[in-house]
Tab-separated table of C-alpha atoms in Angstrom:
chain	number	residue	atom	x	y	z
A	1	UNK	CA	25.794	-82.029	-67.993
A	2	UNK	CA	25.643	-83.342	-64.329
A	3	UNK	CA	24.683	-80.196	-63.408
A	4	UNK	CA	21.673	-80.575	-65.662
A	5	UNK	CA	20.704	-83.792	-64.334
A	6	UNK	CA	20.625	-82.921	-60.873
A	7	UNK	CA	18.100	-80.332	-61.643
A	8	UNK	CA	16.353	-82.865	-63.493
A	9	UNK	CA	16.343	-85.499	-60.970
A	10	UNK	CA	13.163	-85.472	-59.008
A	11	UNK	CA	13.306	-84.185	-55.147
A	12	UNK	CA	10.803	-86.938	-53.526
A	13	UNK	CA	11.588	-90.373	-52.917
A	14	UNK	CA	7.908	-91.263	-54.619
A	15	UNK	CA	9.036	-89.581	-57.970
A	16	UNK	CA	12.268	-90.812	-58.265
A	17	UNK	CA	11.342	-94.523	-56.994
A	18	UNK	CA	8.461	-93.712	-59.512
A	19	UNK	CA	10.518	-92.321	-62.287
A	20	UNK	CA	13.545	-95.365	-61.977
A	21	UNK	CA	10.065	-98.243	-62.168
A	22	UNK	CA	8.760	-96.552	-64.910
A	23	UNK	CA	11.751	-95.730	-66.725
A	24	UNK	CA	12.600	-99.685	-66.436
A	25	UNK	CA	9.500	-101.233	-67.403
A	26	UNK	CA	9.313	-98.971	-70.198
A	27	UNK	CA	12.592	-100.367	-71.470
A	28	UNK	CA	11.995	-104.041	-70.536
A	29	UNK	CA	8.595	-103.142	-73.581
A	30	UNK	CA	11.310	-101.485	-76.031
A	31	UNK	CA	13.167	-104.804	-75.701
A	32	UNK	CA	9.856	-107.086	-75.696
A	33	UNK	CA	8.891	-105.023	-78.930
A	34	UNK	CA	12.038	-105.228	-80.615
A	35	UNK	CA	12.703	-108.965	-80.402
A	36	UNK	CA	9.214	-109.254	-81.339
A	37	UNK	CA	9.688	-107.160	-84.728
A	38	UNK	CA	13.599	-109.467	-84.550
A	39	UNK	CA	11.323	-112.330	-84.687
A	40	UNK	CA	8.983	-111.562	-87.326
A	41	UNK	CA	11.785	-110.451	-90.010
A	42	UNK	CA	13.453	-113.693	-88.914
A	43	UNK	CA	10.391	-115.832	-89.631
A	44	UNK	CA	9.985	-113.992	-93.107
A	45	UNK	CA	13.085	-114.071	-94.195
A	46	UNK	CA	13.107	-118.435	-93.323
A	47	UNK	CA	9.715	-118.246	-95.097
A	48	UNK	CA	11.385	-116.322	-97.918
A	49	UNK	CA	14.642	-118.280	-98.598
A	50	UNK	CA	12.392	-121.959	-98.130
A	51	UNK	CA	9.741	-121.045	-100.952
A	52	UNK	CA	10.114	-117.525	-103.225
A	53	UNK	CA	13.320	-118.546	-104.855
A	54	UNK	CA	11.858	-122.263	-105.931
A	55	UNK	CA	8.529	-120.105	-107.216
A	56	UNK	CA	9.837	-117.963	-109.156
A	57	UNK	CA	12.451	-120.369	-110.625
A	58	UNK	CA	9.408	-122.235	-111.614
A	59	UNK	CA	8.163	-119.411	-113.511
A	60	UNK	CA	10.891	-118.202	-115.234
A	61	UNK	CA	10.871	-121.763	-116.123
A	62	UNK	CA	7.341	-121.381	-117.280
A	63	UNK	CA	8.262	-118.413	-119.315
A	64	UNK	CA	11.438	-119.832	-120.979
A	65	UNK	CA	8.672	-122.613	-122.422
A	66	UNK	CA	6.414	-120.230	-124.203
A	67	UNK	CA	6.943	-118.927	-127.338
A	68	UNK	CA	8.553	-115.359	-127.067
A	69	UNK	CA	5.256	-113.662	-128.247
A	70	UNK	CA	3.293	-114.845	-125.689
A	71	UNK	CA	5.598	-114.152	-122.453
A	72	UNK	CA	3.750	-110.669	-122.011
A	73	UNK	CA	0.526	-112.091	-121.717
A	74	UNK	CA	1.791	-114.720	-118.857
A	75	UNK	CA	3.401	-111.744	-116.670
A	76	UNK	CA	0.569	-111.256	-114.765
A	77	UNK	CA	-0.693	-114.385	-114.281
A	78	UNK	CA	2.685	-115.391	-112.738
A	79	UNK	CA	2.987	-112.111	-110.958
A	80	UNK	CA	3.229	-112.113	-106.836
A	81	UNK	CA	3.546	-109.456	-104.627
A	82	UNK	CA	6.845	-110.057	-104.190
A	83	UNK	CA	8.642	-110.495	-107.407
A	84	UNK	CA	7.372	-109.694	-110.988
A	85	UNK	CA	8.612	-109.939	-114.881
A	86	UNK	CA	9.269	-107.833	-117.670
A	87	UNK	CA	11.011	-107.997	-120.677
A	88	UNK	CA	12.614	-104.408	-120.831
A	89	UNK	CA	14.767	-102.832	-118.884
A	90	UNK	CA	18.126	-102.165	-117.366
A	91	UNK	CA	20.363	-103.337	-114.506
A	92	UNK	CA	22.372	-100.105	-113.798
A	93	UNK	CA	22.494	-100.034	-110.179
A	94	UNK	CA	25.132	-101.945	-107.571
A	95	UNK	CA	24.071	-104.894	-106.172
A	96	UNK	CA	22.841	-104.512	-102.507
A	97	UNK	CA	25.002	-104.222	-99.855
A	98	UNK	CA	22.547	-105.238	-96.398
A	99	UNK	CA	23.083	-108.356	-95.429
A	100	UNK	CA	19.562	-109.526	-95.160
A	101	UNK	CA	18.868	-108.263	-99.034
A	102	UNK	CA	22.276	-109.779	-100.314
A	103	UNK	CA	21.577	-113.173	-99.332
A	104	UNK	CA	17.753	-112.588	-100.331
A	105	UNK	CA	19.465	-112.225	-103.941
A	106	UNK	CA	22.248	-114.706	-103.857
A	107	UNK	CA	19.450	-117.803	-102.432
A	108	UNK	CA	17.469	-116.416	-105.493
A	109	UNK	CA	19.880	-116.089	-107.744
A	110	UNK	CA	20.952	-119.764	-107.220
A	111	UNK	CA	17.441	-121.081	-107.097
A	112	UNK	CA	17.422	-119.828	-110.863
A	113	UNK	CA	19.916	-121.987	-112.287
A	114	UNK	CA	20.532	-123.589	-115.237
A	115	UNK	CA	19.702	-119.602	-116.397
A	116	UNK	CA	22.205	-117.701	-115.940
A	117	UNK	CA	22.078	-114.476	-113.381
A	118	UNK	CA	23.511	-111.859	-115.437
A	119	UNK	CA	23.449	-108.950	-113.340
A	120	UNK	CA	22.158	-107.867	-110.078
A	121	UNK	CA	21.558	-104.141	-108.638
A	122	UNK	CA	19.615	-102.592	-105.893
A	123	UNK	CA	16.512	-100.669	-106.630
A	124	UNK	CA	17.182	-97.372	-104.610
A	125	UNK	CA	16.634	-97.853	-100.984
A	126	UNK	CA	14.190	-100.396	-101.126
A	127	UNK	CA	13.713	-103.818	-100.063
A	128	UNK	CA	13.537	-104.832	-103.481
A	129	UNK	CA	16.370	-106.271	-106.360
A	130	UNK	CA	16.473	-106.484	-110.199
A	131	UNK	CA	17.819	-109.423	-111.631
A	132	UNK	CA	19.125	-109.272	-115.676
A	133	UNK	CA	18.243	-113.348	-116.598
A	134	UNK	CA	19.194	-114.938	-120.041
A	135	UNK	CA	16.356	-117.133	-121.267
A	136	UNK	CA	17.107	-120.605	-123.071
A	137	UNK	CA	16.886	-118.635	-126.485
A	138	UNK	CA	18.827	-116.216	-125.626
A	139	UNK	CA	16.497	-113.129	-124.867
A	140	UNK	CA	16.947	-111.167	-121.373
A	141	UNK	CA	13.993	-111.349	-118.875
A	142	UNK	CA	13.860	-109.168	-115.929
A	143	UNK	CA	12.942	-110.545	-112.592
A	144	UNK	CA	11.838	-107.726	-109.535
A	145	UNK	CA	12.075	-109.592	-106.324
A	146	UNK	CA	11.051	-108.007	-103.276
A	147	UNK	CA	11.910	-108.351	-99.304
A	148	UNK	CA	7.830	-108.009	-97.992
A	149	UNK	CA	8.002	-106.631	-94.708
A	150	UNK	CA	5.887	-108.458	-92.156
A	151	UNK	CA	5.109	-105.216	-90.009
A	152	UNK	CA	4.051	-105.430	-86.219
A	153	UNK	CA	0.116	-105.381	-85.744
A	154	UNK	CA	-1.139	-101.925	-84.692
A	155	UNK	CA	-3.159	-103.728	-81.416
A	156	UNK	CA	0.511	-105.183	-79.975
A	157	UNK	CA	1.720	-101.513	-80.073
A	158	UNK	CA	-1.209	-100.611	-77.822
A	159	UNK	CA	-0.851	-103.892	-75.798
A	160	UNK	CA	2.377	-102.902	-74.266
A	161	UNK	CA	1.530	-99.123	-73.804
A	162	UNK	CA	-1.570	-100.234	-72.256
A	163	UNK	CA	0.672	-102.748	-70.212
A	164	UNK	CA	3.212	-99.388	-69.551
A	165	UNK	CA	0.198	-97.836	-68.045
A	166	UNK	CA	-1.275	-100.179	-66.057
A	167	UNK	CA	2.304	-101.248	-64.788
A	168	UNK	CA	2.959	-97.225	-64.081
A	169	UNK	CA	-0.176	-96.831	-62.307
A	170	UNK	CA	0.561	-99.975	-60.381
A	171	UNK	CA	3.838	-98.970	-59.481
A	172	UNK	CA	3.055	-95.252	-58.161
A	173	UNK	CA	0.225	-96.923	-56.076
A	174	UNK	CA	3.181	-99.446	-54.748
A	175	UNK	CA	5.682	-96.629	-54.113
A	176	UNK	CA	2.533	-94.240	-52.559
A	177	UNK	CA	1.918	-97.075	-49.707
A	178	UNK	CA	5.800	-97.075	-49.057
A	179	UNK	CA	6.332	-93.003	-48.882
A	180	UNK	CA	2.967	-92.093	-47.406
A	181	UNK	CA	4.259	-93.426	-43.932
A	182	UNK	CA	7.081	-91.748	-44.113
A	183	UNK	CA	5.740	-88.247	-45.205
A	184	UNK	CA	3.903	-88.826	-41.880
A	185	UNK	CA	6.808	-89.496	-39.805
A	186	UNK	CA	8.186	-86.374	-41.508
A	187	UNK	CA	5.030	-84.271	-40.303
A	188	UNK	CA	5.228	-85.285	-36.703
A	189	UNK	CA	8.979	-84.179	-37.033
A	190	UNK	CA	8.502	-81.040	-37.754
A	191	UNK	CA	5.581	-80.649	-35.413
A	192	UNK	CA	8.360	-81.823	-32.475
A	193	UNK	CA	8.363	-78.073	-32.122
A	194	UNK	CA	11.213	-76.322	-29.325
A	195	UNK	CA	8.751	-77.639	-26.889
A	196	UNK	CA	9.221	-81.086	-27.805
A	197	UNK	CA	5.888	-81.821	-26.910
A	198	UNK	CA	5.012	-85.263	-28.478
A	199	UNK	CA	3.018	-85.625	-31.352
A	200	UNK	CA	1.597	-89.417	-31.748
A	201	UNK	CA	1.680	-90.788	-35.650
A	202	UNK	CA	-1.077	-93.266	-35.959
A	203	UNK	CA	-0.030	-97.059	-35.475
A	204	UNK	CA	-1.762	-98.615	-38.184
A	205	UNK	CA	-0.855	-100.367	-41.798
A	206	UNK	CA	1.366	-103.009	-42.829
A	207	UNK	CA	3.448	-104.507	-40.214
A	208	UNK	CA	6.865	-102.088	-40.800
A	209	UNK	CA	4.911	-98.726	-41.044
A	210	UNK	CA	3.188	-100.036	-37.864
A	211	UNK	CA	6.747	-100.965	-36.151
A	212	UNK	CA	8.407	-98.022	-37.211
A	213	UNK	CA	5.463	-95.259	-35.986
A	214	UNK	CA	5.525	-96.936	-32.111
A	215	UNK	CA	9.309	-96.873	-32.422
A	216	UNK	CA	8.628	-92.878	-33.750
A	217	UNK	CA	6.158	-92.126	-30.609
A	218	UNK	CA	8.113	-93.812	-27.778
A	219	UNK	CA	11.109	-92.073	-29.231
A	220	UNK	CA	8.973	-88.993	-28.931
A	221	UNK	CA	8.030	-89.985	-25.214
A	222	UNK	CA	11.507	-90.204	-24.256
A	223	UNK	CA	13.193	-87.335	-25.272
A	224	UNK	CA	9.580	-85.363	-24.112
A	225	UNK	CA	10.192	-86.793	-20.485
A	226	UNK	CA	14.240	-86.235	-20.480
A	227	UNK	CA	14.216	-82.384	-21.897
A	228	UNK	CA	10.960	-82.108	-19.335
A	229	UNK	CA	12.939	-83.662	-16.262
A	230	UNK	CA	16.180	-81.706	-16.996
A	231	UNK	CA	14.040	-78.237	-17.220
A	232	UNK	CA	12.106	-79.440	-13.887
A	233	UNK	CA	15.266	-79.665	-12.305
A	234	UNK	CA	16.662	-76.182	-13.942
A	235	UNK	CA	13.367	-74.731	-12.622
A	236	UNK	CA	13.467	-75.747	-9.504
A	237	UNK	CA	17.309	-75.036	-8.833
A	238	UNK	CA	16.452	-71.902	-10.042
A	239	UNK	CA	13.259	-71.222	-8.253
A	240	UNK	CA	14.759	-72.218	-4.668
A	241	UNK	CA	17.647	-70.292	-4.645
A	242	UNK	CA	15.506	-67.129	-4.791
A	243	UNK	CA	15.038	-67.817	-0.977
A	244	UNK	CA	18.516	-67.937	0.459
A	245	UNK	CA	19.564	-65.323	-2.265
A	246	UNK	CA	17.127	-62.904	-0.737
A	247	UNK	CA	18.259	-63.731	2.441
A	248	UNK	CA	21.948	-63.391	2.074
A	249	UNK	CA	20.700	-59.851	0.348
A	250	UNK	CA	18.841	-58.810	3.618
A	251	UNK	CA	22.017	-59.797	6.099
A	252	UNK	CA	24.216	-57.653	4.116
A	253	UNK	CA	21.673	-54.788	4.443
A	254	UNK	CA	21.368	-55.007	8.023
A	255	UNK	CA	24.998	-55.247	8.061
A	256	UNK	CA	26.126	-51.869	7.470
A	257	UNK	CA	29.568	-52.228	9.002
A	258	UNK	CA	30.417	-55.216	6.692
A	259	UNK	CA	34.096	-54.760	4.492
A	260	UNK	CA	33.163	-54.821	0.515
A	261	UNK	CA	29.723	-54.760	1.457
A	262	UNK	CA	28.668	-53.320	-1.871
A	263	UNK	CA	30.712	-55.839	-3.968
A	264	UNK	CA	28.545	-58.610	-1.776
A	265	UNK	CA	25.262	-56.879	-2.940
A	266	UNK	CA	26.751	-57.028	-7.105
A	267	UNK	CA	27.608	-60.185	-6.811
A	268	UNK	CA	24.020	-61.276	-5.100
A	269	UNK	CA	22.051	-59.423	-7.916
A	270	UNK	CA	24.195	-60.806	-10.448
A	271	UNK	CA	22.656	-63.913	-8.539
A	272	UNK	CA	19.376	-62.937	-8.521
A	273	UNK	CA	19.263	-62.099	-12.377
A	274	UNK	CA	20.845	-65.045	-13.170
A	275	UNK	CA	18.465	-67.080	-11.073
A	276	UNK	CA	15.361	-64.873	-12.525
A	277	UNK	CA	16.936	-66.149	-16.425
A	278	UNK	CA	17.351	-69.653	-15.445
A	279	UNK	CA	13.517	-69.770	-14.569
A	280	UNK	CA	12.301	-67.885	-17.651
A	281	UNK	CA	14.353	-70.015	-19.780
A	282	UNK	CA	13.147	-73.215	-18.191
A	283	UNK	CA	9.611	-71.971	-18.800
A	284	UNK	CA	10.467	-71.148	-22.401
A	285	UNK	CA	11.650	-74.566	-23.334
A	286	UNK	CA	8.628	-76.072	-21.322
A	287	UNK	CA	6.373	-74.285	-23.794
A	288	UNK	CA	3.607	-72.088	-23.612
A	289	UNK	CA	0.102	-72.206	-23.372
A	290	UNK	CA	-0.859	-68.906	-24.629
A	291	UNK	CA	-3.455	-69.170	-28.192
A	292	UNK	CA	-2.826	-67.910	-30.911
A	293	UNK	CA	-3.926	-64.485	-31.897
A	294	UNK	CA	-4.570	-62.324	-34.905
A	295	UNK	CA	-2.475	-59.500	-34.391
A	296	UNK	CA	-0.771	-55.939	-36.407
A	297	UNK	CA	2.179	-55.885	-36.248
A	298	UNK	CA	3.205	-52.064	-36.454
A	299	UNK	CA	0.912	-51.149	-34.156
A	300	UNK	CA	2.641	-54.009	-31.174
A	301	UNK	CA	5.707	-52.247	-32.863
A	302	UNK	CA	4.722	-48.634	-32.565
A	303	UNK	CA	3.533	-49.552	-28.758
A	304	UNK	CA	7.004	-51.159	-27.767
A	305	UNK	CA	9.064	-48.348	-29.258
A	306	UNK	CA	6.711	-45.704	-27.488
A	307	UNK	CA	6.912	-47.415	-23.779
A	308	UNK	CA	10.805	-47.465	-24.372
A	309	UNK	CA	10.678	-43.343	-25.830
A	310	UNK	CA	8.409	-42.480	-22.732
A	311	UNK	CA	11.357	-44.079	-20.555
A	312	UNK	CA	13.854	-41.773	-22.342
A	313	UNK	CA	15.464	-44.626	-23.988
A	314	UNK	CA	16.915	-44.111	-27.986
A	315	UNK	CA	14.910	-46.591	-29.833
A	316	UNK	CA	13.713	-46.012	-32.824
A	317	UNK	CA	11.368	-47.250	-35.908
A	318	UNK	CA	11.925	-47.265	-39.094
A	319	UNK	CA	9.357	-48.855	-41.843
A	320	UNK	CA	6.126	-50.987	-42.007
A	321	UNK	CA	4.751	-54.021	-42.314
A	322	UNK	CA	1.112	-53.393	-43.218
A	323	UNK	CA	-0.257	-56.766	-42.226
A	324	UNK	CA	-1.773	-58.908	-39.357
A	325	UNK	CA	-0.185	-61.758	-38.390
A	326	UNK	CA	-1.212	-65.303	-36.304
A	327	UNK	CA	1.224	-65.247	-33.714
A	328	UNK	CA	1.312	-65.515	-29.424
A	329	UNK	CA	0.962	-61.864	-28.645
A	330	UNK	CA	3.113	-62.303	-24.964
A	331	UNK	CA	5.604	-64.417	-26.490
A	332	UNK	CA	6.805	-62.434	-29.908
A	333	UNK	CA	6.773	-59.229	-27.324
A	334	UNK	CA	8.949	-60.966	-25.396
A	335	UNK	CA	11.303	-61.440	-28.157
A	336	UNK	CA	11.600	-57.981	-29.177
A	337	UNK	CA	11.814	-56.561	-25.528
A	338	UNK	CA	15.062	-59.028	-25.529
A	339	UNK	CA	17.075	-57.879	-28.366
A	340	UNK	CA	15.505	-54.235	-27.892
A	341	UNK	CA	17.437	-54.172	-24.210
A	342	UNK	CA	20.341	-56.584	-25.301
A	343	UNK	CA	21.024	-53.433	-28.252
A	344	UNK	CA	20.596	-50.991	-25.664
A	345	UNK	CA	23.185	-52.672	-23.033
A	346	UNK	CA	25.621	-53.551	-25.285
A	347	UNK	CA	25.587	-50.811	-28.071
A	348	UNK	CA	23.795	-47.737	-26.567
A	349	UNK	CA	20.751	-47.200	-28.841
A	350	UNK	CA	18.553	-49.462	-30.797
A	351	UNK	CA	17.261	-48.998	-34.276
A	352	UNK	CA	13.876	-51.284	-35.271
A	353	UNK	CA	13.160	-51.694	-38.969
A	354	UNK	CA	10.698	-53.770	-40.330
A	355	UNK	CA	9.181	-54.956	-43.920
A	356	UNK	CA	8.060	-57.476	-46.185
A	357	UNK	CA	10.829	-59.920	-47.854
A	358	UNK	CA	10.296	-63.108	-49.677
A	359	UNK	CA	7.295	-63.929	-48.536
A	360	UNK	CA	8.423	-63.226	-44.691
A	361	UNK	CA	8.069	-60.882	-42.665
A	362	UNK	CA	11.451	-59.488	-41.257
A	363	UNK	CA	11.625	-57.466	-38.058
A	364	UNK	CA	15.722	-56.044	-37.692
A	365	UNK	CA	16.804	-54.489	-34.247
A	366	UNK	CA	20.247	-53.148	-35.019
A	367	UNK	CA	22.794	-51.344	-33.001
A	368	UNK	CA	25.908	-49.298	-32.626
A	369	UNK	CA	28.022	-51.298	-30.127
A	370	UNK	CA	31.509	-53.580	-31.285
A	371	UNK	CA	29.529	-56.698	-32.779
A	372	UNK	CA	30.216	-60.365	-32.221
A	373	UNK	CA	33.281	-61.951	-33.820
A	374	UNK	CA	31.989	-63.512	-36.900
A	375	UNK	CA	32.607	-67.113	-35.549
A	376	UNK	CA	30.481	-66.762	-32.646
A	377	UNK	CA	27.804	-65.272	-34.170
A	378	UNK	CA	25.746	-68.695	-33.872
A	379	UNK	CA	27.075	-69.725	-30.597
A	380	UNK	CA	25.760	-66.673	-28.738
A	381	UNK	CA	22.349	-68.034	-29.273
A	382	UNK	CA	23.130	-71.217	-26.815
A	383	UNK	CA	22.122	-70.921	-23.531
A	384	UNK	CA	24.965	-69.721	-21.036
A	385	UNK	CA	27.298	-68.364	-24.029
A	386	UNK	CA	28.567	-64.736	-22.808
A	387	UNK	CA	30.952	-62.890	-24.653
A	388	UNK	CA	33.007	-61.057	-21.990
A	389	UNK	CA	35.292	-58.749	-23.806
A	390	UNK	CA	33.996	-58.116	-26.877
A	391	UNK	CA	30.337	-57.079	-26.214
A	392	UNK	CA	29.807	-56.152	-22.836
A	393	UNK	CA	32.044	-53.509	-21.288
A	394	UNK	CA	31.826	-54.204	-17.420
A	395	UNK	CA	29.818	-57.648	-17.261
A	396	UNK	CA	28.952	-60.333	-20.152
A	397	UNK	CA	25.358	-60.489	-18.693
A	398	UNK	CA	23.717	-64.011	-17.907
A	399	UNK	CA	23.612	-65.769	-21.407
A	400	UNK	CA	20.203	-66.639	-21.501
A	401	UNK	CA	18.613	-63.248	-23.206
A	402	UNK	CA	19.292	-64.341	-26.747
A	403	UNK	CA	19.156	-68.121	-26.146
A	404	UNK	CA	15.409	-67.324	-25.169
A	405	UNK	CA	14.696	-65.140	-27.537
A	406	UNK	CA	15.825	-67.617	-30.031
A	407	UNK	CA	13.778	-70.447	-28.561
A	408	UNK	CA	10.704	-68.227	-28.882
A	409	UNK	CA	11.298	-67.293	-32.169
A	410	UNK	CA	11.058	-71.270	-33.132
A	411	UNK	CA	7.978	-71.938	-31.301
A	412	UNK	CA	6.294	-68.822	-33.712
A	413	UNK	CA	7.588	-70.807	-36.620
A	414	UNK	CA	9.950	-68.006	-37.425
A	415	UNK	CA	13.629	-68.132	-36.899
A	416	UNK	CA	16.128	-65.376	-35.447
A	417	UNK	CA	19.778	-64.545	-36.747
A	418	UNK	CA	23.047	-62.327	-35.813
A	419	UNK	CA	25.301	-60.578	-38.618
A	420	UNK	CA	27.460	-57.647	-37.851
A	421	UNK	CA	26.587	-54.112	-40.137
A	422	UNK	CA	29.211	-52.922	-42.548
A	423	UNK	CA	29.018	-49.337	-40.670
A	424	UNK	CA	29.396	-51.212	-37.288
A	425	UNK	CA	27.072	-52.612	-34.567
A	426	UNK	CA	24.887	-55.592	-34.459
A	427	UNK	CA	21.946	-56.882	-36.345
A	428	UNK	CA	19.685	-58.876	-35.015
A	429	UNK	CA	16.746	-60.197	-37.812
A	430	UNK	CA	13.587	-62.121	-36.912
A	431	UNK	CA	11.911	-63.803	-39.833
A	432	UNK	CA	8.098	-65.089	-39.363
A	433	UNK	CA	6.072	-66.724	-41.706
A	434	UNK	CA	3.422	-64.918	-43.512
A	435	UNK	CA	1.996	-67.931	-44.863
A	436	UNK	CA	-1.084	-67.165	-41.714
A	437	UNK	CA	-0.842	-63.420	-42.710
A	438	UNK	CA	-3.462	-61.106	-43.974
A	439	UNK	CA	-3.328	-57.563	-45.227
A	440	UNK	CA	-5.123	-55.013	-43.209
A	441	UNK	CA	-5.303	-51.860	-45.581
């Protein structure tokens, strides 16, 4: 059963802060409705018990005057709509049970004295009672008194629907003002892209949207100028010890009688890479300016396999996407020449499959190295993670290959992820959107 609600419970704030309003309102009319109808049997039943008993007590009365023959003729003259007479018939049913109906009988039954009530049953399921009365002579006269409903006009039924509607149609324009702001605030979230570049929500509307969107922007402006500052100063660290790396590089060159001179020039590339990382990955979180372009995919595919085949590398490709896609041309090439070269370091070739899968498209580079412990999947995609044992046989590389990779992949609106294949080897999947797609065959 709860299981069944919470598929039935609205997603969105505006239809379940809809759906609770309505849902109340509409039970504050079943309430107004029902002590209305309360009030009307209440008011007929006071009407009933302060005047039908004394008239027809006055016309039995009547009819116990006239002669016997001419009772008949005075039945419908002294008929109402709720009670009539007759002279035949039979009380052969109990008496009624409802509360309402047995006192409606027993006020009755005593507003008939001196005759005497002889018997009293219920006619079926009705609102109605048939009373066995001895006349002064003696005879038996039958008296049908009936409960008259006073029924709800048709117009107050529509009244309070019409209210429902009007109160509904208030409410979801109430609860619109309050969640439209904050679908906006949503927006500019997810436009915060990897980038962080700020993206102003507009300052306008009631006093607490207005509040909350500067609070939003200059939230925006901060983090914006502390990621920016922090990759200046990455940059920069980076780009400036190019110079005194080089240099160091060029003394131990001239330097030909110099002990472990080779281990100096490792350790100074190692440097140098490292330093050549830190810069690209600065840049990458900076952003990039490059457009967007329509591209196909298999053929950027086919071309990156081929450049790697020419080279004598073992990469392969396996599949097809068959469409175009929006995307940064320089940037999603980038991302494939990463994990193409992070399969071929770490497990010796690299196999590229591609195709079409729930409404994505996916783009797999697998290979046939040891994999990535299953709890560090994730963490390999952080910047400066290196696994030193279990990927990498001699070095665990810089750190930063992945980590960019994984920062382009969210600027393209697609995402990237690890998992280790049953047969062995790592599999590295990048998902983009195909909702900017279009099919070129």
């Amino acid at each position: 059963m709860r299981a069944l609600l919470r598929r039935l419970w609205p997603t969105t704030l505006l239809a379940r802060a809809m759906l609770l309003v309505v849902l109340g309102m509409a039970l504050a009319q079943l309430l107004t409705y029902a002590a209305i109808r309360h009030e009307r049997g209440q008011t007929l039943m006071n009407l009933m018990l302060s005047g039908v008993e004394r008239d027809i007590a006055s016309s039995v009365a009547i009819l116990d005057r006239l002669p016997a023959q001419e009772r008949p003729a005075w039945f419908q003259r002294l008929e109402r709509p709720n009670y009539s007479f007759a002279l035949e018939g039979a009380v052969d049913t109990p008496p009624p049970t409802a509360p309402a109906l047995a006192r409606f009988a027993e006020v009755v039954a005593k507003a008939l004295q001196p005759f005497p009530v002889l018997a009293v049953g219920q006619i079926g399921q009705s609102e109605a009672v048939r009373m066995q009365v001895r006349l002064g002579d003696g005879s038996a006269l039958y008296v049908l008194a009936r409960r008259v409903p006073m029924p709800v006009a048709d117009w107050v039924t529509w009244l309070l629907l019409a209210q429902l509607l009007v109160l509904a149609a208030c409410a979801w324009a109430g609860m619109r003002l309050v969640t439209r702001p904050l679908a906006r605030l949503a927006q500019a979230a997810d436009r915060l892209g990897p980038d962080l570049r700020p993206s102003p929500v507009a300052e306008g509307g009631p006093a607490e949207v207005a509040q909350a969107a500067r609070a939003f922007n200059a939230m925006q402006r901060r983090i914006a100028g502390t990621v920016q500052e922090r990759m200046q100063i990455l940059a920069a660290i980076s780009h400036d010890l190019q110079t005194p790396i080089t240099r160091m590089r060029l003394r131990v060159d001239l330097a030909d009688d110099l002990p472990d001179a080779d281990r100096f020039r490792d350790d100074l590339e190692a440097m140098r890479t490292l330093v050549h990382e830190g810069v690209s990955y600065a840049k990458t979180l900076q952003g990039s300016d490059e457009p967007l372009r329509r591209l196909d995919l298999d053929a950027l595919l086919r071309s990156l396999v081929n450049d790697y085949a020419d080279t004598g590398r073992p990469v392969t490709l396996a599949g097809e996407a068959g469409i175009a896609i929006a995307t940064r041309p320089q940037a999603l090439r980038r991302i494939l020449t990463n994990l193409v070269d992070n399969a071929l370091k770490y497990g010796e070739r690299a196999e590229v499959g591609v195709r079409l899968q729930a409404g994505a498209v996916l783009v797999e580079v697998c290979d046939a190295g040891p994999g990535i412990p299953e709890d560090q999947l994730a963490a390999v995609l952080q910047p400066f993670y290196r696994l030193e044992g279990s990927r990498n046989r001699e070095t665990g590389g810089t750190g930063l290959g992945l980590a960019i990779a994984h920062q382009l992949a969210l600027s393209l609106g697609g995402a990237l992820a690890l998992h280790n294949r049953p047969e062995g080897g790592l599999c590295a999947s990048l998902r983009l959107p195909t909702s900017t797609t279009e099919n070129t065959r």
